[in-house]
Coordinates of C-alpha atoms in Angstrom, one line a residue:
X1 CA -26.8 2.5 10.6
X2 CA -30.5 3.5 11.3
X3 CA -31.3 0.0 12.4
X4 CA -28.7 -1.6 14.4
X5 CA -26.7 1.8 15.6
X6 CA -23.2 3.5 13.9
X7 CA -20.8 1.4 16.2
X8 CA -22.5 -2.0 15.2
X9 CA -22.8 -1.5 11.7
X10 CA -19.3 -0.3 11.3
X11 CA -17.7 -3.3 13.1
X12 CA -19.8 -5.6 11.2
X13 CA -19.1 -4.3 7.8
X14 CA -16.3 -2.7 8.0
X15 CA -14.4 -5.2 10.3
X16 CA -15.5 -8.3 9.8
X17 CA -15.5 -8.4 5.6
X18 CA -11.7 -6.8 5.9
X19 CA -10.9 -10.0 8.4
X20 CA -12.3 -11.7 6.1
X21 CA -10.9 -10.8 2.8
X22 CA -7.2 -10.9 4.0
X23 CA -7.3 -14.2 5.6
X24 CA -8.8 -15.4 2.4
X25 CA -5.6 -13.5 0.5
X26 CA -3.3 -15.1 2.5
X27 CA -5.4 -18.2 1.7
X28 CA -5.6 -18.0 -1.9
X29 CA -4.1 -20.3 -4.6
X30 CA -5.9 -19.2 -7.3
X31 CA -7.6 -15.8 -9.0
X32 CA -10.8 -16.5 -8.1
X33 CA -10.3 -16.2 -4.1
X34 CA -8.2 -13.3 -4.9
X35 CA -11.0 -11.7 -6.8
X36 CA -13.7 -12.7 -3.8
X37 CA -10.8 -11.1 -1.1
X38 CA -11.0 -7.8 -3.1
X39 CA -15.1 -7.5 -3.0
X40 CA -14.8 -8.2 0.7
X41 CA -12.2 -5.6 1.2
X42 CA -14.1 -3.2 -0.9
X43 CA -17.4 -3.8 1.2
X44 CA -15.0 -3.1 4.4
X45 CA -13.4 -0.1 3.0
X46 CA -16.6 1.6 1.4
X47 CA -18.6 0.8 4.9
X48 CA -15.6 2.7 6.8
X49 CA -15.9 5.5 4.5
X50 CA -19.5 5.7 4.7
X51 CA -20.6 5.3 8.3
X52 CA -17.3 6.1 9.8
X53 CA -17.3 10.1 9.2
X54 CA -21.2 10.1 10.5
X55 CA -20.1 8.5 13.5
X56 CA -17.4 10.5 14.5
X57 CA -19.1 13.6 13.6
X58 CA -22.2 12.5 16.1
X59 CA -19.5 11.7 18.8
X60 CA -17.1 14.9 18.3
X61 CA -17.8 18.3 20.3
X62 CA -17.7 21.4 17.5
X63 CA -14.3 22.5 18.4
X64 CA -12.6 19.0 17.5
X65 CA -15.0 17.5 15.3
X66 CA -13.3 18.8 11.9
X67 CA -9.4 17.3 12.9
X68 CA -11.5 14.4 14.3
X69 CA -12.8 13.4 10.8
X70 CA -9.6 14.1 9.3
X71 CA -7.8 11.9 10.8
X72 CA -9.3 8.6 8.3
X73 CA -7.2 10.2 6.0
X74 CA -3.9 10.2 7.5
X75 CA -4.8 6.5 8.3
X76 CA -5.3 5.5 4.7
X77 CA -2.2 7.7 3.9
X78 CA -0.4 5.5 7.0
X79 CA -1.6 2.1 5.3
X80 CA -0.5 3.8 2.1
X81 CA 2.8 4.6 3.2
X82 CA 3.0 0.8 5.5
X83 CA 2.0 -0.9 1.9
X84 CA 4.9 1.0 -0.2
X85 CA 7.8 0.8 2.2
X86 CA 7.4 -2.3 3.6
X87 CA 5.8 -4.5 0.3
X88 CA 9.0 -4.5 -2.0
X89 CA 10.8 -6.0 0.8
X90 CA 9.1 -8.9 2.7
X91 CA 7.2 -12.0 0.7
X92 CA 3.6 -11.8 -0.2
X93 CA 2.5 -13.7 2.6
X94 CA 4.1 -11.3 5.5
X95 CA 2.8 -8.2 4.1
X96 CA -0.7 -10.3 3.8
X97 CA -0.7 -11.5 7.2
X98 CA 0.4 -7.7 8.6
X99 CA -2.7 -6.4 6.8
X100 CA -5.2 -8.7 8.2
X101 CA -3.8 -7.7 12.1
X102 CA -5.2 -3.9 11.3
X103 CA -9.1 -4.9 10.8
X104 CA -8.6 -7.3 13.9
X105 CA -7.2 -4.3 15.7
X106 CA -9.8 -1.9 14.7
X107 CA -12.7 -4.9 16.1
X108 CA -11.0 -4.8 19.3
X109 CA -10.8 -1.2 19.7
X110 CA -14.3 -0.4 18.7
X111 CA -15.7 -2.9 20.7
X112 CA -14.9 -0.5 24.0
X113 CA -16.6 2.8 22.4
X114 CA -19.9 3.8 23.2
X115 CA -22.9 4.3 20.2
X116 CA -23.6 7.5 18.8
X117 CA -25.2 9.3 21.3
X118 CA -27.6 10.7 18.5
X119 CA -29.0 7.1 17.5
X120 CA -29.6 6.6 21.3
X121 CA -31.2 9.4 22.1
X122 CA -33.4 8.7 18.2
X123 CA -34.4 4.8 19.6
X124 CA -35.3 6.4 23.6
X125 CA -32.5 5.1 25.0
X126 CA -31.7 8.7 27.1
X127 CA -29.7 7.1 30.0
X128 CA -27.5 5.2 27.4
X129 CA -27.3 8.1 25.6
X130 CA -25.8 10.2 28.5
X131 CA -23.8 7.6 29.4
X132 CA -21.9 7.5 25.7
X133 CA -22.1 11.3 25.5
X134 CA -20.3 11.6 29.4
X135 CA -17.9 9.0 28.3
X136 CA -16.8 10.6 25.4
X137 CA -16.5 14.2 26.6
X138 CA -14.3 12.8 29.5
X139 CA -16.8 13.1 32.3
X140 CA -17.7 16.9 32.4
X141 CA -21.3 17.7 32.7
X142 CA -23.4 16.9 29.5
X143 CA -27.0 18.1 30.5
X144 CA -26.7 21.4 27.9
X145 CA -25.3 19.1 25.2
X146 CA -27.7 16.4 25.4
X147 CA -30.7 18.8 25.4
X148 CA -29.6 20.6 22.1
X149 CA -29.1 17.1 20.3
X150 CA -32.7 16.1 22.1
X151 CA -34.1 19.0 20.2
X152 CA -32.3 18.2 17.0
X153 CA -33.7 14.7 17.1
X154 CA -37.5 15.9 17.8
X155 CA -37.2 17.9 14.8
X156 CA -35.7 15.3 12.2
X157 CA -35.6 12.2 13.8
X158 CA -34.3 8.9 12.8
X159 CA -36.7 7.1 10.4
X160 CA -37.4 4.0 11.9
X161 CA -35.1 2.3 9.9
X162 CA -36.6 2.8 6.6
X163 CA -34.1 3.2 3.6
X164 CA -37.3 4.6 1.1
X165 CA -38.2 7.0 3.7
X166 CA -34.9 8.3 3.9
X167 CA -33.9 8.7 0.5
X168 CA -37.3 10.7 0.2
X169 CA -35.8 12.7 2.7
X170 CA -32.4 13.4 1.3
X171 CA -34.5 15.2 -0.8
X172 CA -37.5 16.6 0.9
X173 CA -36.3 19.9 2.0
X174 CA -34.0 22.9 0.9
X175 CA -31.1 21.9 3.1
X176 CA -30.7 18.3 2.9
X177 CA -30.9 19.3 -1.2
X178 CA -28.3 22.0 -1.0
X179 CA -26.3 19.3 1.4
X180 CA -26.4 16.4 -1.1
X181 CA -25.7 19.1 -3.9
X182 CA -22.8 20.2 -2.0
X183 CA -21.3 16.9 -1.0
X184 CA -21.3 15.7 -4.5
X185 CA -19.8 18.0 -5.7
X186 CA -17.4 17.7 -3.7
X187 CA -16.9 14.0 -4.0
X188 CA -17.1 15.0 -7.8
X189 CA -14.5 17.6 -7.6
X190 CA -12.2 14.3 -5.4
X191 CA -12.3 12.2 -8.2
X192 CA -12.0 14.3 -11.0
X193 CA -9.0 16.1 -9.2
X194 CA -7.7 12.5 -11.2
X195 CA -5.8 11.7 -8.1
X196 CA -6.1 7.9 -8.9
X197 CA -4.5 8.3 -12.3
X198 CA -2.2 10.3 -11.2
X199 CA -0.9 8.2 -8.5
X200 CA -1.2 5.4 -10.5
X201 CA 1.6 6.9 -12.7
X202 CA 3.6 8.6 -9.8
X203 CA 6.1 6.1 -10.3
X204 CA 7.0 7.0 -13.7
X205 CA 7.0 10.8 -13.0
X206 CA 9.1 10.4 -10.5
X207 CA 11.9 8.1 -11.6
X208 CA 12.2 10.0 -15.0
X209 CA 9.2 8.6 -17.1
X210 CA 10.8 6.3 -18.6
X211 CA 13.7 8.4 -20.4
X212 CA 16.6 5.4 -19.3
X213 CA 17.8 8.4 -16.1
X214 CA 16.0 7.4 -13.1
X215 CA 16.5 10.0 -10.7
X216 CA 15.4 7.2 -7.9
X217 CA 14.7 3.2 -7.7
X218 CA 10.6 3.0 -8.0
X219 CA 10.3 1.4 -4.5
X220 CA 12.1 5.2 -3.4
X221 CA 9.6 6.9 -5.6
X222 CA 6.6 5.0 -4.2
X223 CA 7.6 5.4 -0.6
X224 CA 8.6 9.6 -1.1
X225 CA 4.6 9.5 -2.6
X226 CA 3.2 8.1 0.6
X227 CA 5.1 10.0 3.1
X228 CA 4.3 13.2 1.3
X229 CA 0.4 12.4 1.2
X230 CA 0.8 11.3 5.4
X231 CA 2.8 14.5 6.4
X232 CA -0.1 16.6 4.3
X233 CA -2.8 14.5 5.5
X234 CA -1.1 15.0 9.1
X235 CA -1.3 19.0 8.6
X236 CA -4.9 18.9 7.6
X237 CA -6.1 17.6 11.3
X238 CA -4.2 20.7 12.6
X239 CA -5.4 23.1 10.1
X240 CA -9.1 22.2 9.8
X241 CA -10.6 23.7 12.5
X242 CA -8.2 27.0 12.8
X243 CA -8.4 27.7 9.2
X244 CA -11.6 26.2 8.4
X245 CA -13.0 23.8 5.4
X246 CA -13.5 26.6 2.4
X247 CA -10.3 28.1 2.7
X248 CA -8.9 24.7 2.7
X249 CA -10.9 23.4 0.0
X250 CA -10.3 26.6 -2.1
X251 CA -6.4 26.5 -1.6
X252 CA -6.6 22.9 -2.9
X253 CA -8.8 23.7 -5.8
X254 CA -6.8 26.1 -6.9
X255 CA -3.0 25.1 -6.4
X256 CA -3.9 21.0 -7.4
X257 CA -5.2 22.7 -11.0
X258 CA -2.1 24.8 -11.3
X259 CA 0.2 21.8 -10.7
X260 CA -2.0 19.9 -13.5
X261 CA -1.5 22.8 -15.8
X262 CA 2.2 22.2 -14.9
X263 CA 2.3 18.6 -15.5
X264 CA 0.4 18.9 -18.5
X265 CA 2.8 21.1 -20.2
X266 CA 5.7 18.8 -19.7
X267 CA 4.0 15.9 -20.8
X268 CA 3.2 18.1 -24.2
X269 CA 7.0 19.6 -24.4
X270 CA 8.6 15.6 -23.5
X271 CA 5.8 14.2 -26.3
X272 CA 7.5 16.3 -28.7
X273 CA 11.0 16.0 -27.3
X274 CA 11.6 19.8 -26.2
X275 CA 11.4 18.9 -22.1
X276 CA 14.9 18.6 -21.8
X277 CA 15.6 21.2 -19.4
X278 CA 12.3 21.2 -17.5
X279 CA 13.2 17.1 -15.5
X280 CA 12.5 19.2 -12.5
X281 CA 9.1 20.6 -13.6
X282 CA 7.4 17.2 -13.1
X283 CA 8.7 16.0 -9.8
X284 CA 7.9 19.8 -8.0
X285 CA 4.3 19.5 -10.1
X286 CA 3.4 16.6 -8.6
X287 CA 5.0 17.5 -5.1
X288 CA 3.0 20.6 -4.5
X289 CA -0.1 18.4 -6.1
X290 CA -0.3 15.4 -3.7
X291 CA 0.3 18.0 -0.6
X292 CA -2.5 20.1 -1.6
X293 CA -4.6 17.4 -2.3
X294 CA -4.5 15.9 0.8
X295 CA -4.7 19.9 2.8
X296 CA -8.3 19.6 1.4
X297 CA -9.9 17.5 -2.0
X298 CA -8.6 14.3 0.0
X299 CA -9.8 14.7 3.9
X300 CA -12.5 17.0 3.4
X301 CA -15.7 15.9 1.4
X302 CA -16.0 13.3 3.9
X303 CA -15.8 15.7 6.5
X304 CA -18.4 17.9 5.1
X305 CA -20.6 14.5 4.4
X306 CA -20.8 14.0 8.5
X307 CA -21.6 17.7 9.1
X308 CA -24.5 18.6 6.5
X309 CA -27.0 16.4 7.2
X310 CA -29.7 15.9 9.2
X311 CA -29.9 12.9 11.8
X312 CA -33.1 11.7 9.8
X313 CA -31.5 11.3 6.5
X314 CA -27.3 10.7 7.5
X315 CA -27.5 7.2 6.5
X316 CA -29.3 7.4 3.3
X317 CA -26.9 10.4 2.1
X318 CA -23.7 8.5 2.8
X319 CA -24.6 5.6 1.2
X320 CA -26.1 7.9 -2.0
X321 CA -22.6 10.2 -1.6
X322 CA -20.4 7.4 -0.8
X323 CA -21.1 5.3 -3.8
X324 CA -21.4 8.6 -6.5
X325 CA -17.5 8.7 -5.1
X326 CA -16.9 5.4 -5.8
X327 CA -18.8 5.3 -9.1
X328 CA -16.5 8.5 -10.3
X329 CA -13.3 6.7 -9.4
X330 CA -14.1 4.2 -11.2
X331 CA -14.7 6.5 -14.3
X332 CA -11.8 8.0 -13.6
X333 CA -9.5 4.8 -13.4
X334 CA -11.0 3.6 -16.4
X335 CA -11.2 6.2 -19.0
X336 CA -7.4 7.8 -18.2
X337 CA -6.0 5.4 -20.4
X338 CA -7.7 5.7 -23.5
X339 CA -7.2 9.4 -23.1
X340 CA -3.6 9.4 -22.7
X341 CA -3.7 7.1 -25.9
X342 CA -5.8 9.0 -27.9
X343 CA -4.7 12.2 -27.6
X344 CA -1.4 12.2 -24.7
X345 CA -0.9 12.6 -21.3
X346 CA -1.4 16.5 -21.4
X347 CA -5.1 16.2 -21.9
X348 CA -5.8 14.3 -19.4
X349 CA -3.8 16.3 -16.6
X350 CA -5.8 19.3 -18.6
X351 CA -8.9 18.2 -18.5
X352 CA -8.8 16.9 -14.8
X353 CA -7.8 20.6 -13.8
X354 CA -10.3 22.4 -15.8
X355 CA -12.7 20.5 -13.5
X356 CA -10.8 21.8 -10.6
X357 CA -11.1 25.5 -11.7
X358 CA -14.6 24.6 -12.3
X359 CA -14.7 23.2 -8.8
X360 CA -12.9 26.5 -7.1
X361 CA -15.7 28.3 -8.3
X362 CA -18.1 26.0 -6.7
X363 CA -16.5 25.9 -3.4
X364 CA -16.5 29.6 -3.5
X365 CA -20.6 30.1 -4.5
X366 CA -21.7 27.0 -2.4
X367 CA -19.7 25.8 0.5
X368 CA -20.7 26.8 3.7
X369 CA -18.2 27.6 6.5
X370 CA -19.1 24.9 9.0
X371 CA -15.8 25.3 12.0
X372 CA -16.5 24.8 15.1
X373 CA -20.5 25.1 15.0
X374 CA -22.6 22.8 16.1
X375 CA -24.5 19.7 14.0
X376 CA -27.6 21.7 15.0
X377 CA -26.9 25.0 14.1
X378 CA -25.4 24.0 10.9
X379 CA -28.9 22.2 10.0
X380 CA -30.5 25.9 10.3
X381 CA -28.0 27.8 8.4
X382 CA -28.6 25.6 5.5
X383 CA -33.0 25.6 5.9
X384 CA -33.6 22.4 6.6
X385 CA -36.3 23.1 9.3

């Protein structure tokens, strides 16, 4: 990001590795190409996650920039919902070859926007700077604007593209430590929500768990999941920057560990066959879960990750928060299992929302309100000059 500019480094590793990785799993005969496809697709999807929010929180004004970096969300939750209602019904290779149109797309596309107009103004490139900064705020006069971010860059700076430099300076001052603090947590408080285990056994809540009285075929079930997460994911964009982040992320906190609580105590009553009269209790649970997930614990941490920081230390702190996410979903993915084995269901829906009521009280002590202020001013408010 530092070296070559947001808009390259994005189309180069998120585009061209997802290309990539679907032609090959189109290609494939064979695990081992499959296995290679998914590493390619995971370098794609972890760039996009990574760079993506810092680029469209350096391009967006302060009134948009919070439905702005929303909106990767309801684009996963659209692939999401494209995978589960159109996968059970076409062959492998036409749901392959639709998946490897979207990166193509996306190359196309983001070969017409302009660069960060932060990294142009960091490497002295004013006029190309003002040029990206009038393009993107449809013409108007951008002299004010590109001042304030000319004084934000004097005082931070980009670090001449070195990596040690900047992971020094993730940590070198009050506010880029409360900001990492913060957006850890946060990413902490994502994947500990256990919304990959959960989703991963969606299917069986939904179509009865197992009990021989499907309510629904599991193709229905999947497809109900993803069009709940889009239309929530949808409501975020508009609710973001009226409503602001901590409310958001404190409704989601809170209601997500209730509707744990809730699943949890069906999954202990059906253990011990006394859930009879509660087949409703799981389906609402997990309603009212995946919609409040996505108003806040979904969207969110990444768009507090391309607010808190600092133009000198953006790239370092996405790649240090974007792989902690990672690292925790992995946890997560791996350890639900022997939980639910050990000891049932129950404990781990329990478990994930004691960390949620943890995480409400986090939110509450240590989230600052960043709607509809400025990258700069947001820097001051949290001490890092």
């Amino acid at each position: 990001m530092d070296r070559f500019g947001r808009k390259s480094t994005i189309m180069a590793l998120a585009g061209v590795p997802g290309v990539a990785g679907w032609i090959i799993t189109l290609a494939a005969t064979s695990p081992g190409p499959l296995y290679a496809a998914r590493i390619l697709v995971g370098i794609a999807t972890g760039s996009a996650l990574t760079v993506g929010p810092v680029y469209i929180a350096e391009m967006s004004s302060p009134s948009e920039r919070g439905a702005l970096c929303s909106l990767p969300q309801v684009m996963i939750n659209i692939g999401v919902l494209l995978q589960y209602s159109i996968g059970p019904y076409v062959s492998y290779y036409a749901l392959t070859g639709m998946n490897v149109v979207f990166p193509v797309v996306f190359m196309i596309g983001c070969f017409f926007l302009p660069e960060s107009p932060y990294y142009l103004l960091a490497v002295d490139r004013k006029k190309e700077a003002e040029e990206s900064l009038v393009w993107l705020r449809g013409g108007i006069n951008v002299s004010s604007e590109l001042e304030g971010i000319s004084v934000a860059i004097d005082e931070s700076g980009i670090c001449d593209s070195n990596i040690i430099d900047s992971m020094k300076n993730v940590f070198g001052t009050p506010g880029n430590r409360r900001a990492i603090l913060i957006t850890c947590g946060l990413m902490s408080l994502q994947q500990f929500s256990g919304i990959i285990a959960v989703l991963f056994n969606a299917e069986i809540i939904l179509t009865g768990e197992g009990n021989g009285h499907s309510v629904m075929a599991p193709s229905t079930a999947a497809i109900i999941v993803g069009a709940v997460q889009l239309v929530a994911s949808w409501f975020t964009t508009i609710l973001v920057d009226r409503a602001g982040r901590r409310p958001l992320l404190l409704l989601s906190c809170g209601v997500t560990a209730i509707s744990l609580v809730a699943l949890g105590i069906h999954s202990y009553l059906d253990a011990r066959s006394q859930a009879s009269q509660l087949g409703w209790l799981p389906v609402t649970s997990l309603m009212v879960y995946i919609t409040t997930y996505c108003l806040g614990l979904g969207p969110l941490p990444w768009v507090v990750l391309g607010e808190l920081f600092s133009s000198d230390v953006k790239s370092a702190a996405g790649m240090i928060a974007g792989s902690f996410c990672c690292l925790l979903g992995f946890v997560v993915s791996r350890s639900f299992q022997p939980i639910a084995a050990a000891a049932g269901f129950f404990v781990d829906y329990w478990l994930y929302a004691s960390c949620l009521f943890g995480g409400f009280v986090f939110v509450f002590f240590m989230q600052p309100e960043t709607k509809c202020k400025s990258l700069e001013k947001i820097q001051k408010e949290l001490g890092g000059h």
